[in-house]
mmCIF file with all atom_site columns, C-alpha atoms and ligand atoms in Angstrom:
data_model
loop_
_atom_site.group_PDB
_atom_site.id
_atom_site.type_symbol
_atom_site.label_atom_id
_atom_site.label_alt_id
_atom_site.label_comp_id
_atom_site.label_asym_id
_atom_site.label_entity_id
_atom_site.label_seq_id
_atom_site.pdbx_PDB_ins_code
_atom_site.Cartn_x
_atom_site.Cartn_y
_atom_site.Cartn_z
_atom_site.occupancy
_atom_site.B_iso_or_equiv
_atom_site.pdbx_formal_charge
_atom_site.auth_seq_id
_atom_site.auth_comp_id
_atom_site.auth_asym_id
_atom_site.auth_atom_id
_atom_site.pdbx_PDB_model_num
ATOM   1   C CA . MET U 1 1   ? 10.876  -1.399  -2.063  1.00 98.00 ? 202 MET U CA 1
ATOM   2   C CA . LYS U 1 2   ? 8.373   -2.667  0.456   1.00 98.00 ? 203 LYS U CA 1
ATOM   3   C CA . PHE U 1 3   ? 5.112   -4.348  -0.602  1.00 98.00 ? 204 PHE U CA 1
ATOM   4   C CA . PHE U 1 4   ? 1.800   -3.811  1.117   1.00 98.00 ? 205 PHE U CA 1
ATOM   5   C CA . ALA U 1 5   ? -1.325  -5.825  0.249   1.00 98.00 ? 206 ALA U CA 1
ATOM   6   C CA . ASP U 1 6   ? -4.168  -3.499  -0.761  1.00 98.00 ? 207 ASP U CA 1
ATOM   7   C CA . THR U 1 7   ? -7.094  -5.612  0.411   1.00 98.00 ? 208 THR U CA 1
ATOM   8   C CA . ALA U 1 8   ? -9.449  -6.303  3.315   1.00 98.00 ? 209 ALA U CA 1
ATOM   9   C CA . ASP U 1 9   ? -9.624  -10.006 2.463   1.00 98.00 ? 210 ASP U CA 1
ATOM   10  C CA . VAL U 1 10  ? -7.879  -11.713 5.378   1.00 98.00 ? 211 VAL U CA 1
ATOM   11  C CA . ALA U 1 11  ? -7.446  -15.042 3.562   1.00 97.00 ? 212 ALA U CA 1
ATOM   12  C CA . GLU U 1 12  ? -5.585  -13.276 0.738   1.00 97.00 ? 213 GLU U CA 1
ATOM   13  C CA . ILE U 1 13  ? -3.409  -11.432 3.245   1.00 98.00 ? 214 ILE U CA 1
ATOM   14  C CA . ARG U 1 14  ? -2.611  -14.632 5.130   1.00 98.00 ? 215 ARG U CA 1
ATOM   15  C CA . GLU U 1 15  ? -1.509  -16.388 1.945   1.00 97.00 ? 216 GLU U CA 1
ATOM   16  C CA . LEU U 1 16  ? 0.781   -13.508 0.924   1.00 98.00 ? 217 LEU U CA 1
ATOM   17  C CA . ALA U 1 17  ? 2.199   -13.163 4.449   1.00 97.00 ? 218 ALA U CA 1
ATOM   18  C CA . GLU U 1 18  ? 2.953   -16.883 4.669   1.00 97.00 ? 219 GLU U CA 1
ATOM   19  C CA . ALA U 1 19  ? 4.864   -16.611 1.402   1.00 96.00 ? 220 ALA U CA 1
ATOM   20  C CA . GLY U 1 20  ? 6.865   -13.726 2.896   1.00 97.00 ? 221 GLY U CA 1
ATOM   21  C CA . LEU U 1 21  ? 5.710   -11.405 0.144   1.00 97.00 ? 222 LEU U CA 1
ATOM   22  C CA . ILE U 1 22  ? 4.258   -8.517  2.119   1.00 98.00 ? 223 ILE U CA 1
ATOM   23  C CA . ASP U 1 23  ? 5.512   -5.978  4.632   1.00 98.00 ? 224 ASP U CA 1
ATOM   24  C CA . GLY U 1 24  ? 2.140   -4.479  5.570   1.00 98.00 ? 225 GLY U CA 1
ATOM   25  C CA . VAL U 1 25  ? -1.470  -3.931  4.489   1.00 98.00 ? 226 VAL U CA 1
ATOM   26  C CA . THR U 1 26  ? -3.687  -1.051  3.370   1.00 98.00 ? 227 THR U CA 1
ATOM   27  C CA . THR U 1 27  ? -7.477  -1.042  3.587   1.00 98.00 ? 228 THR U CA 1
ATOM   28  C CA . ASN U 1 28  ? -10.129 1.495   2.619   1.00 98.00 ? 229 ASN U CA 1
ATOM   29  C CA . PRO U 1 29  ? -13.939 1.798   2.873   1.00 98.00 ? 230 PRO U CA 1
ATOM   30  C CA . SER U 1 30  ? -14.478 0.352   -0.617  1.00 98.00 ? 231 SER U CA 1
ATOM   31  C CA . LEU U 1 31  ? -12.406 -2.721  0.255   1.00 98.00 ? 232 LEU U CA 1
ATOM   32  C CA . VAL U 1 32  ? -14.371 -3.138  3.504   1.00 98.00 ? 233 VAL U CA 1
ATOM   33  C CA . LEU U 1 33  ? -17.628 -2.944  1.525   1.00 98.00 ? 234 LEU U CA 1
ATOM   34  C CA . LYS U 1 34  ? -16.311 -5.743  -0.687  1.00 97.00 ? 235 LYS U CA 1
ATOM   35  C CA . ALA U 1 35  ? -15.269 -7.855  2.326   1.00 97.00 ? 236 ALA U CA 1
ATOM   36  C CA . ASN U 1 36  ? -18.740 -7.300  3.882   1.00 97.00 ? 237 ASN U CA 1
ATOM   37  C CA . ARG U 1 37  ? -17.618 -7.914  7.490   1.00 96.00 ? 238 ARG U CA 1
ATOM   38  C CA . PRO U 1 38  ? -17.208 -5.680  10.571  1.00 98.00 ? 239 PRO U CA 1
ATOM   39  C CA . TYR U 1 39  ? -14.159 -3.440  10.056  1.00 98.00 ? 240 TYR U CA 1
ATOM   40  C CA . SER U 1 40  ? -12.817 -3.952  13.584  1.00 98.00 ? 241 SER U CA 1
ATOM   41  C CA . ASP U 1 41  ? -12.873 -7.763  13.168  1.00 98.00 ? 242 ASP U CA 1
ATOM   42  C CA . ILE U 1 42  ? -11.063 -7.473  9.842   1.00 98.00 ? 243 ILE U CA 1
ATOM   43  C CA . LEU U 1 43  ? -8.385  -5.198  11.291  1.00 98.00 ? 244 LEU U CA 1
ATOM   44  C CA . LYS U 1 44  ? -7.821  -7.388  14.360  1.00 98.00 ? 245 LYS U CA 1
ATOM   45  C CA . GLU U 1 45  ? -7.347  -10.444 12.161  1.00 98.00 ? 246 GLU U CA 1
ATOM   46  C CA . ILE U 1 46  ? -5.002  -8.604  9.781   1.00 98.00 ? 247 ILE U CA 1
ATOM   47  C CA . CYS U 1 47  ? -2.878  -7.384  12.709  1.00 98.00 ? 248 CYS U CA 1
ATOM   48  C CA . ASP U 1 48  ? -2.644  -10.984 13.952  1.00 97.00 ? 249 ASP U CA 1
ATOM   49  C CA . VAL U 1 49  ? -1.327  -12.037 10.544  1.00 96.00 ? 250 VAL U CA 1
ATOM   50  C CA . THR U 1 50  ? 1.233   -9.264  10.050  1.00 97.00 ? 251 THR U CA 1
ATOM   51  C CA . SER U 1 51  ? 3.298   -7.145  12.393  1.00 96.00 ? 252 SER U CA 1
ATOM   52  C CA . GLY U 1 52  ? 3.906   -4.608  9.612   1.00 98.00 ? 253 GLY U CA 1
ATOM   53  C CA . PRO U 1 53  ? 1.974   -1.333  9.243   1.00 98.00 ? 254 PRO U CA 1
ATOM   54  C CA . VAL U 1 54  ? -1.781  -1.872  8.697   1.00 98.00 ? 255 VAL U CA 1
ATOM   55  C CA . SER U 1 55  ? -3.637  1.179   7.372   1.00 98.00 ? 256 SER U CA 1
ATOM   56  C CA . ALA U 1 56  ? -7.119  1.691   8.819   1.00 98.00 ? 257 ALA U CA 1
ATOM   57  C CA . GLU U 1 57  ? -9.082  4.517   7.216   1.00 98.00 ? 258 GLU U CA 1
ATOM   58  C CA . VAL U 1 58  ? -11.338 6.921   9.085   1.00 98.00 ? 259 VAL U CA 1
ATOM   59  C CA . ALA U 1 59  ? -14.851 7.381   7.684   1.00 98.00 ? 260 ALA U CA 1
ATOM   60  C CA . ALA U 1 60  ? -15.482 10.842  9.141   1.00 98.00 ? 261 ALA U CA 1
ATOM   61  C CA . THR U 1 61  ? -14.461 13.898  7.139   1.00 98.00 ? 262 THR U CA 1
ATOM   62  C CA . ASP U 1 62  ? -14.491 16.502  9.939   1.00 98.00 ? 263 ASP U CA 1
ATOM   63  C CA . LEU U 1 63  ? -11.582 16.936  12.348  1.00 98.00 ? 264 LEU U CA 1
ATOM   64  C CA . ASP U 1 64  ? -13.367 15.895  15.534  1.00 98.00 ? 265 ASP U CA 1
ATOM   65  C CA . GLY U 1 65  ? -14.865 12.854  13.861  1.00 98.00 ? 266 GLY U CA 1
ATOM   66  C CA . MET U 1 66  ? -11.513 11.809  12.402  1.00 98.00 ? 267 MET U CA 1
ATOM   67  C CA . LEU U 1 67  ? -9.797  12.174  15.774  1.00 98.00 ? 268 LEU U CA 1
ATOM   68  C CA . LYS U 1 68  ? -12.499 10.164  17.540  1.00 98.00 ? 269 LYS U CA 1
ATOM   69  C CA . GLU U 1 69  ? -12.500 7.359   14.978  1.00 98.00 ? 270 GLU U CA 1
ATOM   70  C CA . GLY U 1 70  ? -8.727  7.323   14.559  1.00 98.00 ? 271 GLY U CA 1
ATOM   71  C CA . ARG U 1 71  ? -8.133  6.996   18.294  1.00 98.00 ? 272 ARG U CA 1
ATOM   72  C CA . GLU U 1 72  ? -10.599 4.108   18.400  1.00 98.00 ? 273 GLU U CA 1
ATOM   73  C CA . LEU U 1 73  ? -8.929  2.365   15.456  1.00 98.00 ? 274 LEU U CA 1
ATOM   74  C CA . ALA U 1 74  ? -5.470  2.901   16.970  1.00 98.00 ? 275 ALA U CA 1
ATOM   75  C CA . LYS U 1 75  ? -6.537  0.880   20.032  1.00 98.00 ? 276 LYS U CA 1
ATOM   76  C CA . ILE U 1 76  ? -6.866  -2.254  17.906  1.00 98.00 ? 277 ILE U CA 1
ATOM   77  C CA . ALA U 1 77  ? -3.119  -2.926  17.669  1.00 98.00 ? 278 ALA U CA 1
ATOM   78  C CA . SER U 1 78  ? 0.203   -1.121  17.878  1.00 97.00 ? 279 SER U CA 1
ATOM   79  C CA . ASN U 1 79  ? 0.838   -1.565  14.135  1.00 98.00 ? 280 ASN U CA 1
ATOM   80  C CA . ILE U 1 80  ? -2.350  0.254   13.084  1.00 98.00 ? 281 ILE U CA 1
ATOM   81  C CA . VAL U 1 81  ? -1.670  3.258   10.825  1.00 98.00 ? 282 VAL U CA 1
ATOM   82  C CA . ILE U 1 82  ? -4.498  5.791   10.737  1.00 98.00 ? 283 ILE U CA 1
ATOM   83  C CA . LYS U 1 83  ? -5.435  6.693   7.193   1.00 98.00 ? 284 LYS U CA 1
ATOM   84  C CA . VAL U 1 84  ? -6.803  10.199  6.701   1.00 98.00 ? 285 VAL U CA 1
ATOM   85  C CA . PRO U 1 85  ? -7.827  12.003  3.507   1.00 98.00 ? 286 PRO U CA 1
ATOM   86  C CA . LEU U 1 86  ? -5.716  14.784  2.048   1.00 98.00 ? 287 LEU U CA 1
ATOM   87  C CA . THR U 1 87  ? -7.903  17.668  3.218   1.00 98.00 ? 288 THR U CA 1
ATOM   88  C CA . LEU U 1 88  ? -7.162  20.504  5.603   1.00 98.00 ? 289 LEU U CA 1
ATOM   89  C CA . ASP U 1 89  ? -8.911  18.652  8.427   1.00 98.00 ? 290 ASP U CA 1
ATOM   90  C CA . GLY U 1 90  ? -7.108  15.460  7.415   1.00 98.00 ? 291 GLY U CA 1
ATOM   91  C CA . LEU U 1 91  ? -3.754  17.250  7.734   1.00 98.00 ? 292 LEU U CA 1
ATOM   92  C CA . LYS U 1 92  ? -4.728  18.660  11.122  1.00 98.00 ? 293 LYS U CA 1
ATOM   93  C CA . ALA U 1 93  ? -5.728  15.171  12.266  1.00 98.00 ? 294 ALA U CA 1
ATOM   94  C CA . CYS U 1 94  ? -2.418  13.849  10.907  1.00 98.00 ? 295 CYS U CA 1
ATOM   95  C CA . ARG U 1 95  ? -0.442  16.332  13.002  1.00 98.00 ? 296 ARG U CA 1
ATOM   96  C CA . THR U 1 96  ? -2.429  15.413  16.136  1.00 98.00 ? 297 THR U CA 1
ATOM   97  C CA . PHE U 1 97  ? -2.117  11.656  15.642  1.00 98.00 ? 298 PHE U CA 1
ATOM   98  C CA . ARG U 1 98  ? 1.621   11.997  15.049  1.00 98.00 ? 299 ARG U CA 1
ATOM   99  C CA . SER U 1 99  ? 1.995   14.003  18.278  1.00 98.00 ? 300 SER U CA 1
ATOM   100 C CA . GLU U 1 100 ? 0.250   11.110  20.036  1.00 98.00 ? 301 GLU U CA 1
ATOM   101 C CA . GLY U 1 101 ? 2.767   8.662   18.585  1.00 97.00 ? 302 GLY U CA 1
ATOM   102 C CA . THR U 1 102 ? 0.405   7.062   16.059  1.00 98.00 ? 303 THR U CA 1
ATOM   103 C CA . MET U 1 103 ? 1.533   6.409   12.475  1.00 98.00 ? 304 MET U CA 1
ATOM   104 C CA . VAL U 1 104 ? -0.501  8.154   9.752   1.00 98.00 ? 305 VAL U CA 1
ATOM   105 C CA . ASN U 1 105 ? -1.055  7.421   6.070   1.00 98.00 ? 306 ASN U CA 1
ATOM   106 C CA . VAL U 1 106 ? -2.375  10.471  4.173   1.00 98.00 ? 307 VAL U CA 1
ATOM   107 C CA . THR U 1 107 ? -4.457  9.134   1.339   1.00 98.00 ? 308 THR U CA 1
ATOM   108 C CA . LEU U 1 108 ? -6.065  10.389  -1.886  1.00 98.00 ? 309 LEU U CA 1
ATOM   109 C CA . CYS U 1 109 ? -2.974  12.352  -2.964  1.00 98.00 ? 310 CYS U CA 1
ATOM   110 C CA . PHE U 1 110 ? -3.105  13.604  -6.538  1.00 98.00 ? 311 PHE U CA 1
ATOM   111 C CA . SER U 1 111 ? -0.502  16.404  -6.594  1.00 98.00 ? 312 SER U CA 1
ATOM   112 C CA . ALA U 1 112 ? 3.064   17.071  -5.517  1.00 98.00 ? 313 ALA U CA 1
ATOM   113 C CA . ASN U 1 113 ? 1.956   20.098  -3.483  1.00 98.00 ? 314 ASN U CA 1
ATOM   114 C CA . GLN U 1 114 ? -0.459  17.926  -1.538  1.00 98.00 ? 315 GLN U CA 1
ATOM   115 C CA . ALA U 1 115 ? 2.433   15.552  -0.825  1.00 98.00 ? 316 ALA U CA 1
ATOM   116 C CA . LEU U 1 116 ? 4.541   18.475  0.413   1.00 98.00 ? 317 LEU U CA 1
ATOM   117 C CA . LEU U 1 117 ? 1.808   19.453  2.867   1.00 98.00 ? 318 LEU U CA 1
ATOM   118 C CA . ALA U 1 118 ? 1.423   15.881  4.099   1.00 98.00 ? 319 ALA U CA 1
ATOM   119 C CA . ALA U 1 119 ? 5.160   15.746  4.812   1.00 98.00 ? 320 ALA U CA 1
ATOM   120 C CA . LYS U 1 120 ? 4.873   19.052  6.656   1.00 98.00 ? 321 LYS U CA 1
ATOM   121 C CA . ALA U 1 121 ? 2.084   17.549  8.783   1.00 98.00 ? 322 ALA U CA 1
ATOM   122 C CA . GLY U 1 122 ? 4.484   14.726  9.694   1.00 98.00 ? 323 GLY U CA 1
ATOM   123 C CA . ALA U 1 123 ? 2.753   11.940  7.724   1.00 98.00 ? 324 ALA U CA 1
ATOM   124 C CA . SER U 1 124 ? 4.411   8.543   8.026   1.00 98.00 ? 325 SER U CA 1
ATOM   125 C CA . PHE U 1 125 ? 3.173   7.645   4.526   1.00 99.00 ? 326 PHE U CA 1
ATOM   126 C CA . ILE U 1 126 ? 1.831   9.630   1.585   1.00 99.00 ? 327 ILE U CA 1
ATOM   127 C CA . SER U 1 127 ? -0.404  7.704   -0.833  1.00 98.00 ? 328 SER U CA 1
ATOM   128 C CA . PRO U 1 128 ? -0.356  9.035   -4.411  1.00 98.00 ? 329 PRO U CA 1
ATOM   129 C CA . PHE U 1 129 ? -3.019  7.224   -6.461  1.00 98.00 ? 330 PHE U CA 1
ATOM   130 C CA . ILE U 1 130 ? -1.408  6.118   -9.735  1.00 98.00 ? 331 ILE U CA 1
ATOM   131 C CA . GLY U 1 131 ? -4.228  4.220   -11.423 1.00 98.00 ? 332 GLY U CA 1
ATOM   132 C CA . ARG U 1 132 ? -6.838  6.906   -10.847 1.00 98.00 ? 333 ARG U CA 1
ATOM   133 C CA . LEU U 1 133 ? -4.593  9.504   -12.536 1.00 98.00 ? 334 LEU U CA 1
ATOM   134 C CA . ASP U 1 134 ? -4.018  7.112   -15.448 1.00 98.00 ? 335 ASP U CA 1
ATOM   135 C CA . ASP U 1 135 ? -7.819  6.700   -15.614 1.00 97.00 ? 336 ASP U CA 1
ATOM   136 C CA . ILE U 1 136 ? -8.189  10.388  -16.514 1.00 98.00 ? 337 ILE U CA 1
ATOM   137 C CA . ASN U 1 137 ? -5.414  10.298  -19.132 1.00 98.00 ? 338 ASN U CA 1
ATOM   138 C CA . LEU U 1 138 ? -2.640  11.631  -16.908 1.00 98.00 ? 339 LEU U CA 1
ATOM   139 C CA . ASP U 1 139 ? 0.521   9.696   -16.079 1.00 97.00 ? 340 ASP U CA 1
ATOM   140 C CA . GLY U 1 140 ? 0.394   8.654   -12.431 1.00 98.00 ? 341 GLY U CA 1
ATOM   141 C CA . MET U 1 141 ? 4.102   7.835   -12.483 1.00 98.00 ? 342 MET U CA 1
ATOM   142 C CA . ASP U 1 142 ? 4.946   11.495  -13.165 1.00 98.00 ? 343 ASP U CA 1
ATOM   143 C CA . LEU U 1 143 ? 3.480   12.252  -9.762  1.00 98.00 ? 344 LEU U CA 1
ATOM   144 C CA . ILE U 1 144 ? 5.597   9.594   -8.044  1.00 98.00 ? 345 ILE U CA 1
ATOM   145 C CA . ALA U 1 145 ? 8.713   11.026  -9.751  1.00 98.00 ? 346 ALA U CA 1
ATOM   146 C CA . GLU U 1 146 ? 7.852   14.579  -8.683  1.00 98.00 ? 347 GLU U CA 1
ATOM   147 C CA . ILE U 1 147 ? 7.246   13.601  -5.069  1.00 98.00 ? 348 ILE U CA 1
ATOM   148 C CA . ARG U 1 148 ? 10.457  11.527  -5.008  1.00 98.00 ? 349 ARG U CA 1
ATOM   149 C CA . GLN U 1 149 ? 12.464  14.497  -6.270  1.00 98.00 ? 350 GLN U CA 1
ATOM   150 C CA . ILE U 1 150 ? 10.864  16.959  -3.850  1.00 98.00 ? 351 ILE U CA 1
ATOM   151 C CA . TYR U 1 151 ? 11.259  14.703  -0.820  1.00 98.00 ? 352 TYR U CA 1
ATOM   152 C CA . ASP U 1 152 ? 14.883  14.024  -1.769  1.00 98.00 ? 353 ASP U CA 1
ATOM   153 C CA . ASN U 1 153 ? 15.483  17.799  -1.944  1.00 98.00 ? 354 ASN U CA 1
ATOM   154 C CA . TYR U 1 154 ? 14.671  18.013  1.760   1.00 97.00 ? 355 TYR U CA 1
ATOM   155 C CA . PRO U 1 155 ? 16.507  15.286  3.692   1.00 95.00 ? 356 PRO U CA 1
ATOM   156 C CA . THR U 1 156 ? 14.626  16.113  6.905   1.00 97.00 ? 357 THR U CA 1
ATOM   157 C CA . ILE U 1 157 ? 11.418  14.733  5.345   1.00 98.00 ? 358 ILE U CA 1
ATOM   158 C CA . GLU U 1 158 ? 10.834  11.238  6.679   1.00 98.00 ? 359 GLU U CA 1
ATOM   159 C CA . THR U 1 159 ? 7.474   10.604  4.977   1.00 98.00 ? 360 THR U CA 1
ATOM   160 C CA . GLU U 1 160 ? 7.545   7.416   2.907   1.00 98.00 ? 361 GLU U CA 1
ATOM   161 C CA . ILE U 1 161 ? 6.088   7.406   -0.599  1.00 98.00 ? 362 ILE U CA 1
ATOM   162 C CA . LEU U 1 162 ? 3.454   4.681   -0.748  1.00 98.00 ? 363 LEU U CA 1
ATOM   163 C CA . ALA U 1 163 ? 2.492   4.172   -4.397  1.00 98.00 ? 364 ALA U CA 1
ATOM   164 C CA . ALA U 1 164 ? -1.233  3.339   -4.359  1.00 98.00 ? 365 ALA U CA 1
ATOM   165 C CA . SER U 1 165 ? -4.003  2.549   -6.827  1.00 98.00 ? 366 SER U CA 1
ATOM   166 C CA . ILE U 1 166 ? -1.638  0.108   -8.485  1.00 98.00 ? 367 ILE U CA 1
ATOM   167 C CA . ARG U 1 167 ? -3.297  -1.808  -11.299 1.00 96.00 ? 368 ARG U CA 1
ATOM   168 C CA . SER U 1 168 ? -0.540  -3.717  -13.120 1.00 97.00 ? 369 SER U CA 1
ATOM   169 C CA . PRO U 1 169 ? 2.928   -5.292  -12.854 1.00 97.00 ? 370 PRO U CA 1
ATOM   170 C CA . ASN U 1 170 ? 4.274   -2.387  -14.939 1.00 97.00 ? 371 ASN U CA 1
ATOM   171 C CA . HIS U 1 171 ? 3.051   0.062   -12.295 1.00 98.00 ? 372 HIS U CA 1
ATOM   172 C CA . VAL U 1 172 ? 5.086   -1.882  -9.719  1.00 98.00 ? 373 VAL U CA 1
ATOM   173 C CA . LYS U 1 173 ? 8.239   -1.879  -11.858 1.00 98.00 ? 374 LYS U CA 1
ATOM   174 C CA . GLU U 1 174 ? 7.963   1.812   -12.693 1.00 98.00 ? 375 GLU U CA 1
ATOM   175 C CA . ALA U 1 175 ? 7.330   2.780   -9.067  1.00 98.00 ? 376 ALA U CA 1
ATOM   176 C CA . ALA U 1 176 ? 10.400  0.767   -8.035  1.00 98.00 ? 377 ALA U CA 1
ATOM   177 C CA . LEU U 1 177 ? 12.547  2.356   -10.776 1.00 98.00 ? 378 LEU U CA 1
ATOM   178 C CA . ILE U 1 178 ? 11.552  5.823   -9.583  1.00 98.00 ? 379 ILE U CA 1
ATOM   179 C CA . GLY U 1 179 ? 12.252  4.898   -5.977  1.00 98.00 ? 380 GLY U CA 1
ATOM   180 C CA . ALA U 1 180 ? 8.856   4.727   -4.267  1.00 98.00 ? 381 ALA U CA 1
ATOM   181 C CA . ASP U 1 181 ? 9.401   3.414   -0.741  1.00 98.00 ? 382 ASP U CA 1
ATOM   182 C CA . VAL U 1 182 ? 6.338   1.167   -0.774  1.00 98.00 ? 383 VAL U CA 1
ATOM   183 C CA . CYS U 1 183 ? 3.893   -0.184  -3.341  1.00 98.00 ? 384 CYS U CA 1
ATOM   184 C CA . THR U 1 184 ? 0.452   -1.237  -2.155  1.00 98.00 ? 385 THR U CA 1
ATOM   185 C CA . CYS U 1 185 ? -1.101  -3.711  -4.569  1.00 98.00 ? 386 CYS U CA 1
ATOM   186 C CA . PRO U 1 186 ? -4.106  -5.988  -4.932  1.00 98.00 ? 387 PRO U CA 1
ATOM   187 C CA . ALA U 1 187 ? -3.137  -9.605  -4.203  1.00 98.00 ? 388 ALA U CA 1
ATOM   188 C CA . ALA U 1 188 ? -3.557  -10.527 -7.875  1.00 97.00 ? 389 ALA U CA 1
ATOM   189 C CA . VAL U 1 189 ? -0.949  -7.956  -8.914  1.00 98.00 ? 390 VAL U CA 1
ATOM   190 C CA . ILE U 1 190 ? 1.576   -9.188  -6.333  1.00 97.00 ? 391 ILE U CA 1
ATOM   191 C CA . LYS U 1 191 ? 1.069   -12.778 -7.470  1.00 96.00 ? 392 LYS U CA 1
ATOM   192 C CA . SER U 1 192 ? 1.363   -11.816 -11.137 1.00 97.00 ? 393 SER U CA 1
ATOM   193 C CA . LEU U 1 193 ? 4.884   -10.461 -10.561 1.00 97.00 ? 394 LEU U CA 1
ATOM   194 C CA . VAL U 1 194 ? 6.277   -13.989 -10.431 1.00 96.00 ? 395 VAL U CA 1
ATOM   195 C CA . LYS U 1 195 ? 4.901   -14.890 -13.850 1.00 96.00 ? 396 LYS U CA 1
ATOM   196 C CA . HIS U 1 196 ? 6.966   -15.058 -17.034 1.00 97.00 ? 397 HIS U CA 1
ATOM   197 C CA . PRO U 1 197 ? 6.138   -17.285 -20.023 1.00 97.00 ? 398 PRO U CA 1
ATOM   198 C CA . LEU U 1 198 ? 9.815   -18.112 -20.564 1.00 98.00 ? 399 LEU U CA 1
ATOM   199 C CA . THR U 1 199 ? 10.068  -19.306 -16.937 1.00 98.00 ? 400 THR U CA 1
ATOM   200 C CA . ASP U 1 200 ? 7.105   -21.646 -17.514 1.00 98.00 ? 401 ASP U CA 1
ATOM   201 C CA . LYS U 1 201 ? 8.503   -22.842 -20.843 1.00 98.00 ? 402 LYS U CA 1
ATOM   202 C CA . GLY U 1 202 ? 11.998  -23.343 -19.462 1.00 98.00 ? 403 GLY U CA 1
ATOM   203 C CA . LEU U 1 203 ? 10.716  -25.253 -16.454 1.00 98.00 ? 404 LEU U CA 1
ATOM   204 C CA . GLU U 1 204 ? 8.606   -27.519 -18.649 1.00 98.00 ? 405 GLU U CA 1
ATOM   205 C CA . GLN U 1 205 ? 11.709  -28.350 -20.702 1.00 98.00 ? 406 GLN U CA 1
ATOM   206 C CA . PHE U 1 206 ? 13.857  -29.041 -17.637 1.00 98.00 ? 407 PHE U CA 1
ATOM   207 C CA . VAL U 1 207 ? 11.190  -31.300 -16.099 1.00 98.00 ? 408 VAL U CA 1
ATOM   208 C CA . SER U 1 208 ? 10.857  -33.227 -19.329 1.00 98.00 ? 409 SER U CA 1
ATOM   209 C CA . ASP U 1 209 ? 14.653  -33.600 -19.847 1.00 98.00 ? 410 ASP U CA 1
ATOM   210 C CA . TRP U 1 210 ? 15.185  -34.628 -16.240 1.00 98.00 ? 411 TRP U CA 1
ATOM   211 C CA . LYS U 1 211 ? 12.633  -37.431 -16.619 1.00 98.00 ? 412 LYS U CA 1
ATOM   212 C CA . LYS U 1 212 ? 14.576  -38.667 -19.638 1.00 98.00 ? 413 LYS U CA 1
ATOM   213 C CA . THR U 1 213 ? 17.804  -38.957 -17.581 1.00 98.00 ? 414 THR U CA 1
ATOM   214 C CA . GLY U 1 214 ? 16.085  -41.594 -15.443 1.00 98.00 ? 415 GLY U CA 1
ATOM   215 C CA . GLN U 1 215 ? 17.868  -40.180 -12.387 1.00 98.00 ? 416 GLN U CA 1
ATOM   216 C CA . THR U 1 216 ? 16.575  -39.158 -8.951  1.00 97.00 ? 417 THR U CA 1
ATOM   217 C CA . ILE U 1 217 ? 18.128  -36.636 -6.582  1.00 96.00 ? 418 ILE U CA 1
ATOM   218 C CA . ALA U 1 218 ? 16.641  -37.682 -3.258  1.00 92.00 ? 419 ALA U CA 1
HETATM 219 C C1 . E4P S 2 .   ? -4.736  2.940   -1.269  1.00 86.83 ? 514 E4P S C1 1
HETATM 220 O O1 . E4P S 2 .   ? -4.445  2.950   -0.089  1.00 86.83 ? 514 E4P S O1 1
HETATM 221 C C2 . E4P S 2 .   ? -6.053  2.579   -1.776  1.00 86.83 ? 514 E4P S C2 1
HETATM 222 O O2 . E4P S 2 .   ? -6.587  1.625   -0.895  1.00 86.83 ? 514 E4P S O2 1
HETATM 223 C C3 . E4P S 2 .   ? -6.049  1.934   -3.116  1.00 86.83 ? 514 E4P S C3 1
HETATM 224 O O3 . E4P S 2 .   ? -4.725  1.748   -3.594  1.00 86.83 ? 514 E4P S O3 1
HETATM 225 C C4 . E4P S 2 .   ? -6.968  2.543   -4.114  1.00 86.83 ? 514 E4P S C4 1
HETATM 226 O O4 . E4P S 2 .   ? -6.882  1.823   -5.311  1.00 86.83 ? 514 E4P S O4 1
HETATM 227 P P1 . E4P S 2 .   ? -7.983  1.948   -6.453  1.00 86.83 ? 514 E4P S P1 1
HETATM 228 O O5 . E4P S 2 .   ? -7.812  3.260   -7.138  1.00 86.83 ? 514 E4P S O5 1
HETATM 229 O O6 . E4P S 2 .   ? -7.700  0.805   -7.375  1.00 86.83 ? 514 E4P S O6 1
HETATM 230 O O7 . E4P S 2 .   ? -9.318  1.844   -5.773  1.00 86.83 ? 514 E4P S O7 1
#
């Protein structure tokens, strides 16, 4: 499974990229609001840090607006993926961008039927939002499982399942068990995956015992 960083914080992205932990990045208007910097500057810097897919979301909701903005965003770098919402106009924009050779991430997916339509529109990525379904007492992972099964039923579908709205290490594990192609996570979630109390305890013991041997290795 590939990992994308779900953030517009370039310093966070740089740290994760240097550690070899990420294969791409996703951004959205809320993350840009948090970063409080010009979107084009953020995207340029992210594309300098990673050569993997970098999702840049359109702000317009009408077809013409999405096409205009998406084409502008796509000029930033060759690894920009235009992110469009899962609406009728979003699907039309997806089809057009794909015919122009631009990758597209269809976002705000909350049902398997929506994911089917995104695949039909030629989406490079479909983003089902796990955490937001959990927030309303549904099980976001059921959606990932449904989409996985449907996409696997039709081998001509090339759309990758990008598990989004990931809130915890368990979300990551479950998405991987089901077979999501990509998980996009906040930096804190990616970093938390390395943690285990028995690793810390075991390491402490080894460090302490090694000191007692009085030996050095190099
Ligand atoms: C996905 O591309 C979105 O940027 C993101 O995963 C949304 O997550 P949230 O529901 O935690 O805001």
